[in-house]
Amino acid sequence: LNKKGSNETEGYIKLMEGMMAERPLSHEATWYNDDPSFQESVNETLRLKREVLNVPTLEARKLEGDAVAQLLGETIATKSKVLEVPETLFVMMKQLRTLNIDGFGGIEHLPKSIGELASLHTLHLRECESLLELPEATFGKLLNLQTLNLTSCKSLGVLTPEIGKLINLIWLDLSFCEKLKALPTEIGKLSRLDSFKLQKCTGVTELPASIGKLQSLRILNMYGCSTLIQLPEPIGELQNLEELNLRSCGGLTTLPNGFGERLPNLTSLDLSMCKILSAIPDTLGQCAALETL
């Protein structure tokens, strides 16, 4: 690294030491007495060396999904078998803006150090099918995060209240999070949220009343939320809402009283396949901008 003229040598060494401790040097001493085990650890050490050297710079702005796999000594084919992301991986990446961990299907938890990515703008966690939760205490430190994609995190049972601290979040996708039962009240603190997708979140039976505070929200997609029983009345106060998709919300029986009175920008409302919806309030006629029903 010194020969290459890198001014981040110390940072690379810390990253390498951390990765070594959590991977090839993580076994009991006697494990290395077995020749195949020793050979495996040497091979992994050399592989880690190559991958760490191939990180363009610790100040890099992007770390896409396949690059994460390579840094962990995995291939695209084997990344689904990774069970954890080392705590040390993100410690030195203070300027990282885009992080893609799509398809790491074996990971149940994210490292707490992800909260140290103060510059993070975009976080993709699509198809992390074993992910149980987002880190408590540290996840709310991602104050610059604008895009959070949790599509098909099928084991995600709870959404941490820490999410309410992501004051710059604009785009949130929880589609196909089948185990998700409820949303925290703190979701109403996302004052800049523009697009919110909950497609096929079949465990969500209701929305918190605080959703009415999302005054920047333009798109709310709840297609296929089949156990949704009712909508909170404050949902009718989303004055910038343009698209509301409730298609195949088979448990929905009514819309809130006065729905439509304060939705001047609503252009599209989809109630297809809401088979037990018994009535539509007269106030829907006050949606002067409505184009598609």
PDB file of C-alpha atoms in Angstrom:
ATOM      1  CA  LEU A   1       0.000   0.000   0.000  1.00  0.00           C
ATOM      2  CA  ASN A   2       2.845   2.369   0.819  1.00  0.00           C
ATOM      3  CA  LYS A   3       4.430   1.574  -2.529  1.00  0.00           C
ATOM      4  CA  LYS A   4       1.141   2.477  -4.234  1.00  0.00           C
ATOM      5  CA  GLY A   5       1.254   5.816  -2.473  1.00  0.00           C
ATOM      6  CA  SER A   6      -1.959   5.229  -0.516  1.00  0.00           C
ATOM      7  CA  ASN A   7      -2.655   7.849   2.140  1.00  0.00           C
ATOM      8  CA  GLU A   8      -5.117   5.493   3.837  1.00  0.00           C
ATOM      9  CA  THR A   9      -2.714   2.657   4.689  1.00  0.00           C
ATOM     10  CA  GLU A  10      -3.590   2.700   8.389  1.00  0.00           C
ATOM     11  CA  GLY A  11      -7.283   2.471   7.576  1.00  0.00           C
ATOM     12  CA  TYR A  12      -6.751  -0.492   5.246  1.00  0.00           C
ATOM     13  CA  ILE A  13      -4.677  -2.273   7.901  1.00  0.00           C
ATOM     14  CA  LYS A  14      -7.428  -1.805  10.495  1.00  0.00           C
ATOM     15  CA  LEU A  15      -9.994  -3.159   8.035  1.00  0.00           C
ATOM     16  CA  MET A  16      -7.783  -6.148   7.238  1.00  0.00           C
ATOM     17  CA  GLU A  17      -7.101  -6.874  10.923  1.00  0.00           C
ATOM     18  CA  GLY A  18     -10.793  -6.734  11.734  1.00  0.00           C
ATOM     19  CA  MET A  19     -11.744  -9.021   8.848  1.00  0.00           C
ATOM     20  CA  MET A  20      -8.967 -11.448   9.815  1.00  0.00           C
ATOM     21  CA  ALA A  21     -10.123 -11.645  13.418  1.00  0.00           C
ATOM     22  CA  GLU A  22     -13.704 -12.355  12.421  1.00  0.00           C
ATOM     23  CA  ARG A  23     -12.911 -14.876   9.692  1.00  0.00           C
ATOM     24  CA  PRO A  24      -9.626 -16.870   9.227  1.00  0.00           C
ATOM     25  CA  LEU A  25      -8.409 -16.205  12.805  1.00  0.00           C
ATOM     26  CA  SER A  26     -11.740 -16.867  14.504  1.00  0.00           C
ATOM     27  CA  HIS A  27     -11.127 -20.524  15.436  1.00  0.00           C
ATOM     28  CA  GLU A  28      -9.626 -22.206  18.501  1.00  0.00           C
ATOM     29  CA  ALA A  29      -5.854 -22.723  18.266  1.00  0.00           C
ATOM     30  CA  THR A  30      -6.108 -26.505  17.928  1.00  0.00           C
ATOM     31  CA  TRP A  31      -8.353 -26.137  14.849  1.00  0.00           C
ATOM     32  CA  TYR A  32      -5.288 -25.079  12.823  1.00  0.00           C
ATOM     33  CA  ASN A  33      -3.421 -28.316  13.663  1.00  0.00           C
ATOM     34  CA  ASP A  34      -5.453 -30.046  10.982  1.00  0.00           C
ATOM     35  CA  ASP A  35      -3.687 -29.480   7.640  1.00  0.00           C
ATOM     36  CA  PRO A  36      -6.853 -28.916   5.551  1.00  0.00           C
ATOM     37  CA  SER A  37      -8.082 -26.379   8.140  1.00  0.00           C
ATOM     38  CA  PHE A  38      -4.736 -24.592   8.137  1.00  0.00           C
ATOM     39  CA  GLN A  39      -4.718 -24.518   4.338  1.00  0.00           C
ATOM     40  CA  GLU A  40      -8.277 -23.148   4.319  1.00  0.00           C
ATOM     41  CA  SER A  41      -7.317 -20.306   6.663  1.00  0.00           C
ATOM     42  CA  VAL A  42      -4.231 -19.431   4.598  1.00  0.00           C
ATOM     43  CA  ASN A  43      -6.302 -19.372   1.407  1.00  0.00           C
ATOM     44  CA  GLU A  44      -8.920 -17.179   3.043  1.00  0.00           C
ATOM     45  CA  THR A  45      -6.212 -14.821   4.316  1.00  0.00           C
ATOM     46  CA  LEU A  46      -4.773 -14.388   0.831  1.00  0.00           C
ATOM     47  CA  ARG A  47      -8.258 -13.935  -0.609  1.00  0.00           C
ATOM     48  CA  LEU A  48      -9.049 -11.270   1.991  1.00  0.00           C
ATOM     49  CA  LYS A  49      -5.787  -9.510   1.207  1.00  0.00           C
ATOM     50  CA  ARG A  50      -6.694  -9.338  -2.477  1.00  0.00           C
ATOM     51  CA  GLU A  51     -10.228  -8.160  -1.809  1.00  0.00           C
ATOM     52  CA  VAL A  52      -9.240  -5.476   0.703  1.00  0.00           C
ATOM     53  CA  LEU A  53      -6.625  -4.185  -1.766  1.00  0.00           C
ATOM     54  CA  ASN A  54      -9.324  -4.092  -4.443  1.00  0.00           C
ATOM     55  CA  VAL A  55     -11.546  -1.744  -2.432  1.00  0.00           C
ATOM     56  CA  PRO A  56     -10.964   1.371  -4.615  1.00  0.00           C
ATOM     57  CA  THR A  57     -10.688   3.619  -1.572  1.00  0.00           C
ATOM     58  CA  LEU A  58     -12.080   3.659   1.939  1.00  0.00           C
ATOM     59  CA  GLU A  59     -13.589   7.004   0.992  1.00  0.00           C
ATOM     60  CA  ALA A  60     -15.511   5.301  -1.850  1.00  0.00           C
ATOM     61  CA  ARG A  61     -19.069   6.470  -2.321  1.00  0.00           C
ATOM     62  CA  LYS A  62     -20.537   3.162  -3.515  1.00  0.00           C
ATOM     63  CA  LEU A  63     -20.375  -0.411  -2.321  1.00  0.00           C
ATOM     64  CA  GLU A  64     -22.696  -2.533  -4.445  1.00  0.00           C
ATOM     65  CA  GLY A  65     -23.971  -5.997  -3.609  1.00  0.00           C
ATOM     66  CA  ASP A  66     -21.446  -8.148  -5.470  1.00  0.00           C
ATOM     67  CA  ALA A  67     -18.558  -6.037  -4.135  1.00  0.00           C
ATOM     68  CA  VAL A  68     -19.747  -6.784  -0.590  1.00  0.00           C
ATOM     69  CA  ALA A  69     -19.711 -10.497  -1.416  1.00  0.00           C
ATOM     70  CA  GLN A  70     -16.168 -10.285  -2.780  1.00  0.00           C
ATOM     71  CA  LEU A  71     -14.952  -8.364   0.252  1.00  0.00           C
ATOM     72  CA  LEU A  72     -16.295 -11.188   2.428  1.00  0.00           C
ATOM     73  CA  GLY A  73     -14.439 -13.716   0.292  1.00  0.00           C
ATOM     74  CA  GLU A  74     -17.652 -14.986  -1.321  1.00  0.00           C
ATOM     75  CA  THR A  75     -19.005 -15.231  -4.847  1.00  0.00           C
ATOM     76  CA  ILE A  76     -22.393 -14.197  -6.200  1.00  0.00           C
ATOM     77  CA  ALA A  77     -23.430 -17.841  -5.962  1.00  0.00           C
ATOM     78  CA  THR A  78     -22.397 -18.304  -2.317  1.00  0.00           C
ATOM     79  CA  LYS A  79     -23.357 -14.940  -0.816  1.00  0.00           C
ATOM     80  CA  SER A  80     -26.749 -16.347   0.208  1.00  0.00           C
ATOM     81  CA  LYS A  81     -24.866 -18.658   2.614  1.00  0.00           C
ATOM     82  CA  VAL A  82     -23.185 -15.792   4.497  1.00  0.00           C
ATOM     83  CA  LEU A  83     -24.544 -15.804   8.054  1.00  0.00           C
ATOM     84  CA  GLU A  84     -23.192 -12.485   9.300  1.00  0.00           C
ATOM     85  CA  VAL A  85     -21.550  -9.290   8.168  1.00  0.00           C
ATOM     86  CA  PRO A  86     -18.476  -8.497  10.302  1.00  0.00           C
ATOM     87  CA  GLU A  87     -18.728  -5.536  12.700  1.00  0.00           C
ATOM     88  CA  THR A  88     -15.446  -4.207  11.319  1.00  0.00           C
ATOM     89  CA  LEU A  89     -16.545  -4.041   7.690  1.00  0.00           C
ATOM     90  CA  PHE A  90     -18.014  -0.533   7.686  1.00  0.00           C
ATOM     91  CA  VAL A  91     -15.998   1.113  10.472  1.00  0.00           C
ATOM     92  CA  MET A  92     -13.565   2.877   8.119  1.00  0.00           C
ATOM     93  CA  MET A  93     -16.058   3.811   5.373  1.00  0.00           C
ATOM     94  CA  LYS A  94     -17.091   7.226   6.634  1.00  0.00           C
ATOM     95  CA  GLN A  95     -17.940   8.620   3.180  1.00  0.00           C
ATOM     96  CA  LEU A  96     -19.958   5.668   1.866  1.00  0.00           C
ATOM     97  CA  ARG A  97     -23.157   6.915   0.229  1.00  0.00           C
ATOM     98  CA  THR A  98     -24.628   3.800  -1.432  1.00  0.00           C
ATOM     99  CA  LEU A  99     -24.682   0.353   0.186  1.00  0.00           C
ATOM    100  CA  ASN A 100     -26.256  -2.647  -1.527  1.00  0.00           C
ATOM    101  CA  ILE A 101     -26.552  -5.889   0.475  1.00  0.00           C
ATOM    102  CA  ASP A 102     -29.255  -7.440  -1.734  1.00  0.00           C
ATOM    103  CA  GLY A 103     -29.625 -11.211  -1.710  1.00  0.00           C
ATOM    104  CA  PHE A 104     -27.686 -12.046   1.465  1.00  0.00           C
ATOM    105  CA  GLY A 105     -30.391 -14.524   2.419  1.00  0.00           C
ATOM    106  CA  GLY A 106     -28.636 -16.011   5.465  1.00  0.00           C
ATOM    107  CA  ILE A 107     -28.050 -12.820   7.457  1.00  0.00           C
ATOM    108  CA  GLU A 108     -30.298 -12.504  10.537  1.00  0.00           C
ATOM    109  CA  HIS A 109     -28.774  -9.303  11.933  1.00  0.00           C
ATOM    110  CA  LEU A 110     -26.858  -6.331  10.577  1.00  0.00           C
ATOM    111  CA  PRO A 111     -23.710  -5.142  12.352  1.00  0.00           C
ATOM    112  CA  LYS A 112     -24.261  -2.241  14.739  1.00  0.00           C
ATOM    113  CA  SER A 113     -21.408  -0.467  12.980  1.00  0.00           C
ATOM    114  CA  ILE A 114     -23.745   0.243  10.056  1.00  0.00           C
ATOM    115  CA  GLY A 115     -24.890   3.219  12.110  1.00  0.00           C
ATOM    116  CA  GLU A 116     -21.428   4.740  11.675  1.00  0.00           C
ATOM    117  CA  LEU A 117     -22.081   5.322   7.963  1.00  0.00           C
ATOM    118  CA  ALA A 118     -22.990   8.953   8.565  1.00  0.00           C
ATOM    119  CA  SER A 119     -22.934   9.836   4.843  1.00  0.00           C
ATOM    120  CA  LEU A 120     -25.125   6.929   3.721  1.00  0.00           C
ATOM    121  CA  HIS A 121     -27.741   8.073   1.217  1.00  0.00           C
ATOM    122  CA  THR A 122     -29.098   4.765  -0.168  1.00  0.00           C
ATOM    123  CA  LEU A 123     -29.440   1.374   1.555  1.00  0.00           C
ATOM    124  CA  HIS A 124     -30.710  -1.718  -0.314  1.00  0.00           C
ATOM    125  CA  LEU A 125     -31.482  -4.869   1.694  1.00  0.00           C
ATOM    126  CA  ARG A 126     -33.744  -6.622  -0.816  1.00  0.00           C
ATOM    127  CA  GLU A 127     -34.220 -10.384  -0.388  1.00  0.00           C
ATOM    128  CA  CYS A 128     -32.347 -10.592   2.908  1.00  0.00           C
ATOM    129  CA  GLU A 129     -34.920 -13.238   3.700  1.00  0.00           C
ATOM    130  CA  SER A 130     -33.587 -14.211   7.149  1.00  0.00           C
ATOM    131  CA  LEU A 131     -33.191 -10.657   8.462  1.00  0.00           C
ATOM    132  CA  LEU A 132     -35.105 -10.443  11.749  1.00  0.00           C
ATOM    133  CA  GLU A 133     -34.641  -6.802  12.692  1.00  0.00           C
ATOM    134  CA  LEU A 134     -32.731  -3.601  12.104  1.00  0.00           C
ATOM    135  CA  PRO A 135     -30.114  -2.606  14.688  1.00  0.00           C
ATOM    136  CA  GLU A 136     -31.529  -0.864  17.752  1.00  0.00           C
ATOM    137  CA  ALA A 137     -29.774   2.263  19.033  1.00  0.00           C
ATOM    138  CA  THR A 138     -27.520   2.709  15.982  1.00  0.00           C
ATOM    139  CA  PHE A 139     -29.843   2.582  12.959  1.00  0.00           C
ATOM    140  CA  GLY A 140     -31.310   5.975  13.796  1.00  0.00           C
ATOM    141  CA  LYS A 141     -27.874   7.546  13.324  1.00  0.00           C
ATOM    142  CA  LEU A 142     -28.240   7.319   9.531  1.00  0.00           C
ATOM    143  CA  LEU A 143     -29.488  10.885   9.380  1.00  0.00           C
ATOM    144  CA  ASN A 144     -28.655  11.368   5.686  1.00  0.00           C
ATOM    145  CA  LEU A 145     -30.466   8.252   4.482  1.00  0.00           C
ATOM    146  CA  GLN A 146     -32.992   9.018   1.733  1.00  0.00           C
ATOM    147  CA  THR A 147     -33.736   5.554   0.275  1.00  0.00           C
ATOM    148  CA  LEU A 148     -34.382   2.395   2.316  1.00  0.00           C
ATOM    149  CA  ASN A 149     -35.386  -0.757   0.416  1.00  0.00           C
ATOM    150  CA  LEU A 150     -36.398  -3.775   2.521  1.00  0.00           C
ATOM    151  CA  THR A 151     -38.352  -5.591  -0.206  1.00  0.00           C
ATOM    152  CA  SER A 152     -38.810  -9.339   0.492  1.00  0.00           C
ATOM    153  CA  CYS A 153     -37.211  -9.293   3.940  1.00  0.00           C
ATOM    154  CA  LYS A 154     -39.671 -12.068   4.705  1.00  0.00           C
ATOM    155  CA  SER A 155     -38.552 -12.711   8.295  1.00  0.00           C
ATOM    156  CA  LEU A 156     -38.610  -9.077   9.412  1.00  0.00           C
ATOM    157  CA  GLY A 157     -41.041  -9.115  12.333  1.00  0.00           C
ATOM    158  CA  VAL A 158     -40.639  -5.611  13.708  1.00  0.00           C
ATOM    159  CA  LEU A 159     -39.593  -2.234  12.401  1.00  0.00           C
ATOM    160  CA  THR A 160     -37.461  -0.436  14.963  1.00  0.00           C
ATOM    161  CA  PRO A 161     -38.815   2.867  16.356  1.00  0.00           C
ATOM    162  CA  GLU A 162     -35.355   4.200  15.453  1.00  0.00           C
ATOM    163  CA  ILE A 163     -36.700   4.647  11.937  1.00  0.00           C
ATOM    164  CA  GLY A 164     -38.456   7.783  13.128  1.00  0.00           C
ATOM    165  CA  LYS A 165     -35.051   9.462  13.450  1.00  0.00           C
ATOM    166  CA  LEU A 166     -34.361   9.170   9.705  1.00  0.00           C
ATOM    167  CA  ILE A 167     -35.635  12.676   9.100  1.00  0.00           C
ATOM    168  CA  ASN A 168     -34.392  12.835   5.497  1.00  0.00           C
ATOM    169  CA  LEU A 169     -35.946   9.556   4.332  1.00  0.00           C
ATOM    170  CA  ILE A 170     -37.829  10.043   1.052  1.00  0.00           C
ATOM    171  CA  TRP A 171     -38.397   6.495  -0.243  1.00  0.00           C
ATOM    172  CA  LEU A 172     -39.343   3.506   1.952  1.00  0.00           C
ATOM    173  CA  ASP A 173     -40.207   0.064   0.542  1.00  0.00           C
ATOM    174  CA  LEU A 174     -41.413  -2.726   2.854  1.00  0.00           C
ATOM    175  CA  SER A 175     -43.117  -4.778   0.139  1.00  0.00           C
ATOM    176  CA  PHE A 176     -43.390  -8.542   0.714  1.00  0.00           C
ATOM    177  CA  CYS A 177     -42.315  -8.291   4.378  1.00  0.00           C
ATOM    178  CA  GLU A 178     -44.798 -11.016   5.249  1.00  0.00           C
ATOM    179  CA  LYS A 179     -43.943 -11.347   8.969  1.00  0.00           C
ATOM    180  CA  LEU A 180     -44.283  -7.634   9.699  1.00  0.00           C
ATOM    181  CA  LYS A 181     -47.245  -7.215  12.046  1.00  0.00           C
ATOM    182  CA  ALA A 182     -47.323  -3.487  12.731  1.00  0.00           C
ATOM    183  CA  LEU A 183     -45.631  -0.176  12.067  1.00  0.00           C
ATOM    184  CA  PRO A 184     -44.227   1.917  14.918  1.00  0.00           C
ATOM    185  CA  THR A 185     -45.919   5.197  15.795  1.00  0.00           C
ATOM    186  CA  GLU A 186     -42.599   6.895  15.064  1.00  0.00           C
ATOM    187  CA  ILE A 187     -43.216   6.375  11.338  1.00  0.00           C
ATOM    188  CA  GLY A 188     -45.180   9.632  11.501  1.00  0.00           C
ATOM    189  CA  LYS A 189     -41.955  11.575  12.096  1.00  0.00           C
ATOM    190  CA  LEU A 190     -40.758  11.002   8.528  1.00  0.00           C
ATOM    191  CA  SER A 191     -41.814  14.451   7.397  1.00  0.00           C
ATOM    192  CA  ARG A 192     -40.007  14.223   4.028  1.00  0.00           C
ATOM    193  CA  LEU A 193     -41.308  10.769   3.026  1.00  0.00           C
ATOM    194  CA  ASP A 194     -42.559  10.887  -0.570  1.00  0.00           C
ATOM    195  CA  SER A 195     -43.162   7.207  -1.435  1.00  0.00           C
ATOM    196  CA  PHE A 196     -44.204   4.427   0.958  1.00  0.00           C
ATOM    197  CA  LYS A 197     -44.758   0.868  -0.307  1.00  0.00           C
ATOM    198  CA  LEU A 198     -46.304  -1.945   1.745  1.00  0.00           C
ATOM    199  CA  GLN A 199     -47.329  -4.339  -1.030  1.00  0.00           C
ATOM    200  CA  LYS A 200     -48.234  -7.837   0.160  1.00  0.00           C
ATOM    201  CA  CYS A 201     -47.485  -7.088   3.813  1.00  0.00           C
ATOM    202  CA  THR A 202     -50.048  -9.712   4.720  1.00  0.00           C
ATOM    203  CA  GLY A 203     -49.443  -9.485   8.482  1.00  0.00           C
ATOM    204  CA  VAL A 204     -50.273  -5.769   8.826  1.00  0.00           C
ATOM    205  CA  THR A 205     -53.804  -5.372  10.193  1.00  0.00           C
ATOM    206  CA  GLU A 206     -53.761  -1.617  10.778  1.00  0.00           C
ATOM    207  CA  LEU A 207     -51.757   1.553  10.282  1.00  0.00           C
ATOM    208  CA  PRO A 208     -50.812   3.910  13.123  1.00  0.00           C
ATOM    209  CA  ALA A 209     -52.803   7.134  13.286  1.00  0.00           C
ATOM    210  CA  SER A 210     -49.508   9.023  13.056  1.00  0.00           C
ATOM    211  CA  ILE A 211     -49.415   8.237   9.335  1.00  0.00           C
ATOM    212  CA  GLY A 212     -51.595  11.324   8.921  1.00  0.00           C
ATOM    213  CA  LYS A 213     -48.534  13.436   9.757  1.00  0.00           C
ATOM    214  CA  LEU A 214     -46.714  12.422   6.578  1.00  0.00           C
ATOM    215  CA  GLN A 215     -47.560  15.650   4.823  1.00  0.00           C
ATOM    216  CA  SER A 216     -45.012  15.137   2.021  1.00  0.00           C
ATOM    217  CA  LEU A 217     -46.363  11.703   1.077  1.00  0.00           C
ATOM    218  CA  ARG A 218     -47.440  11.410  -2.562  1.00  0.00           C
ATOM    219  CA  ILE A 219     -47.588   7.620  -3.062  1.00  0.00           C
ATOM    220  CA  LEU A 220     -48.984   5.028  -0.643  1.00  0.00           C
ATOM    221  CA  ASN A 221     -49.147   1.487  -2.024  1.00  0.00           C
ATOM    222  CA  MET A 222     -50.816  -1.176   0.142  1.00  0.00           C
ATOM    223  CA  TYR A 223     -51.694  -3.601  -2.637  1.00  0.00           C
ATOM    224  CA  GLY A 224     -52.388  -7.082  -1.252  1.00  0.00           C
ATOM    225  CA  CYS A 225     -52.451  -6.194   2.467  1.00  0.00           C
ATOM    226  CA  SER A 226     -55.134  -8.831   2.833  1.00  0.00           C
ATOM    227  CA  THR A 227     -55.557  -8.630   6.622  1.00  0.00           C
ATOM    228  CA  LEU A 228     -55.846  -4.840   6.778  1.00  0.00           C
ATOM    229  CA  ILE A 229     -59.127  -4.224   8.605  1.00  0.00           C
ATOM    230  CA  GLN A 230     -59.436  -0.453   8.485  1.00  0.00           C
ATOM    231  CA  LEU A 231     -57.632   2.768   7.700  1.00  0.00           C
ATOM    232  CA  PRO A 232     -57.044   5.375  10.412  1.00  0.00           C
ATOM    233  CA  GLU A 233     -59.093   8.539   9.964  1.00  0.00           C
ATOM    234  CA  PRO A 234     -55.964  10.780   9.828  1.00  0.00           C
ATOM    235  CA  ILE A 235     -55.083   9.144   6.494  1.00  0.00           C
ATOM    236  CA  GLY A 236     -57.640  11.540   5.034  1.00  0.00           C
ATOM    237  CA  GLU A 237     -55.388  14.457   5.993  1.00  0.00           C
ATOM    238  CA  LEU A 238     -52.548  13.629   3.588  1.00  0.00           C
ATOM    239  CA  GLN A 239     -53.035  16.729   1.492  1.00  0.00           C
ATOM    240  CA  ASN A 240     -50.214  15.933  -0.966  1.00  0.00           C
ATOM    241  CA  LEU A 241     -51.272  12.314  -1.546  1.00  0.00           C
ATOM    242  CA  GLU A 242     -51.601  11.564  -5.267  1.00  0.00           C
ATOM    243  CA  GLU A 243     -51.783   7.757  -5.466  1.00  0.00           C
ATOM    244  CA  LEU A 244     -53.456   5.374  -3.001  1.00  0.00           C
ATOM    245  CA  ASN A 245     -53.437   1.683  -3.933  1.00  0.00           C
ATOM    246  CA  LEU A 246     -55.642  -0.565  -1.782  1.00  0.00           C
ATOM    247  CA  ARG A 247     -56.143  -3.275  -4.390  1.00  0.00           C
ATOM    248  CA  SER A 248     -56.809  -6.747  -2.918  1.00  0.00           C
ATOM    249  CA  CYS A 249     -57.113  -5.453   0.652  1.00  0.00           C
ATOM    250  CA  GLY A 250     -59.662  -8.191   1.235  1.00  0.00           C
ATOM    251  CA  GLY A 251     -60.316  -7.399   4.901  1.00  0.00           C
ATOM    252  CA  LEU A 252     -61.221  -3.747   4.344  1.00  0.00           C
ATOM    253  CA  THR A 253     -64.917  -3.069   5.022  1.00  0.00           C
ATOM    254  CA  THR A 254     -65.148   0.735   4.997  1.00  0.00           C
ATOM    255  CA  LEU A 255     -63.192   3.908   4.318  1.00  0.00           C
ATOM    256  CA  PRO A 256     -62.861   6.517   7.091  1.00  0.00           C
ATOM    257  CA  ASN A 257     -65.652   9.061   7.576  1.00  0.00           C
ATOM    258  CA  GLY A 258     -64.948  12.231   5.656  1.00  0.00           C
ATOM    259  CA  PHE A 259     -62.456  10.463   3.384  1.00  0.00           C
ATOM    260  CA  GLY A 260     -61.744  12.767   0.468  1.00  0.00           C
ATOM    261  CA  GLU A 261     -62.531  16.081   2.168  1.00  0.00           C
ATOM    262  CA  ARG A 262     -58.838  16.971   2.543  1.00  0.00           C
ATOM    263  CA  LEU A 263     -57.252  15.082  -0.355  1.00  0.00           C
ATOM    264  CA  PRO A 264     -57.137  17.791  -3.023  1.00  0.00           C
ATOM    265  CA  ASN A 265     -54.274  16.187  -4.988  1.00  0.00           C
ATOM    266  CA  LEU A 266     -55.488  12.573  -5.106  1.00  0.00           C
ATOM    267  CA  THR A 267     -55.447  11.486  -8.764  1.00  0.00           C
ATOM    268  CA  SER A 268     -55.603   7.679  -8.423  1.00  0.00           C
ATOM    269  CA  LEU A 269     -57.524   5.452  -5.989  1.00  0.00           C
ATOM    270  CA  ASP A 270     -57.506   1.686  -6.512  1.00  0.00           C
ATOM    271  CA  LEU A 271     -60.088  -0.330  -4.561  1.00  0.00           C
ATOM    272  CA  SER A 272     -60.157  -3.320  -6.942  1.00  0.00           C
ATOM    273  CA  MET A 273     -60.759  -6.713  -5.323  1.00  0.00           C
ATOM    274  CA  CYS A 274     -61.786  -5.195  -1.985  1.00  0.00           C
ATOM    275  CA  LYS A 275     -64.521  -7.791  -1.924  1.00  0.00           C
ATOM    276  CA  ILE A 276     -66.195  -6.907   1.380  1.00  0.00           C
ATOM    277  CA  LEU A 277     -65.990  -3.129   1.099  1.00  0.00           C
ATOM    278  CA  SER A 278     -69.576  -2.179   1.939  1.00  0.00           C
ATOM    279  CA  ALA A 279     -69.651   1.533   1.164  1.00  0.00           C
ATOM    280  CA  ILE A 280     -67.781   4.494  -0.287  1.00  0.00           C
ATOM    281  CA  PRO A 281     -68.266   7.790   1.582  1.00  0.00           C
ATOM    282  CA  ASP A 282     -70.022  10.630  -0.240  1.00  0.00           C
ATOM    283  CA  THR A 283     -67.072  12.870   0.591  1.00  0.00           C
ATOM    284  CA  LEU A 284     -64.994  11.017  -2.000  1.00  0.00           C
ATOM    285  CA  GLY A 285     -66.757  13.283  -4.485  1.00  0.00           C
ATOM    286  CA  GLN A 286     -64.723  16.184  -3.128  1.00  0.00           C
ATOM    287  CA  CYS A 287     -61.526  14.740  -4.658  1.00  0.00           C
ATOM    288  CA  ALA A 288     -61.552  17.197  -7.538  1.00  0.00           C
ATOM    289  CA  ALA A 289     -58.254  15.964  -8.989  1.00  0.00           C
ATOM    290  CA  LEU A 290     -59.286  12.291  -9.132  1.00  0.00           C
ATOM    291  CA  GLU A 291     -58.605  10.787 -12.570  1.00  0.00           C
ATOM    292  CA  THR A 292     -58.675   7.038 -11.941  1.00  0.00           C
ATOM    293  CA  LEU A 293     -61.039   5.140  -9.650  1.00  0.00           C
TER     294      LEU A 293
END
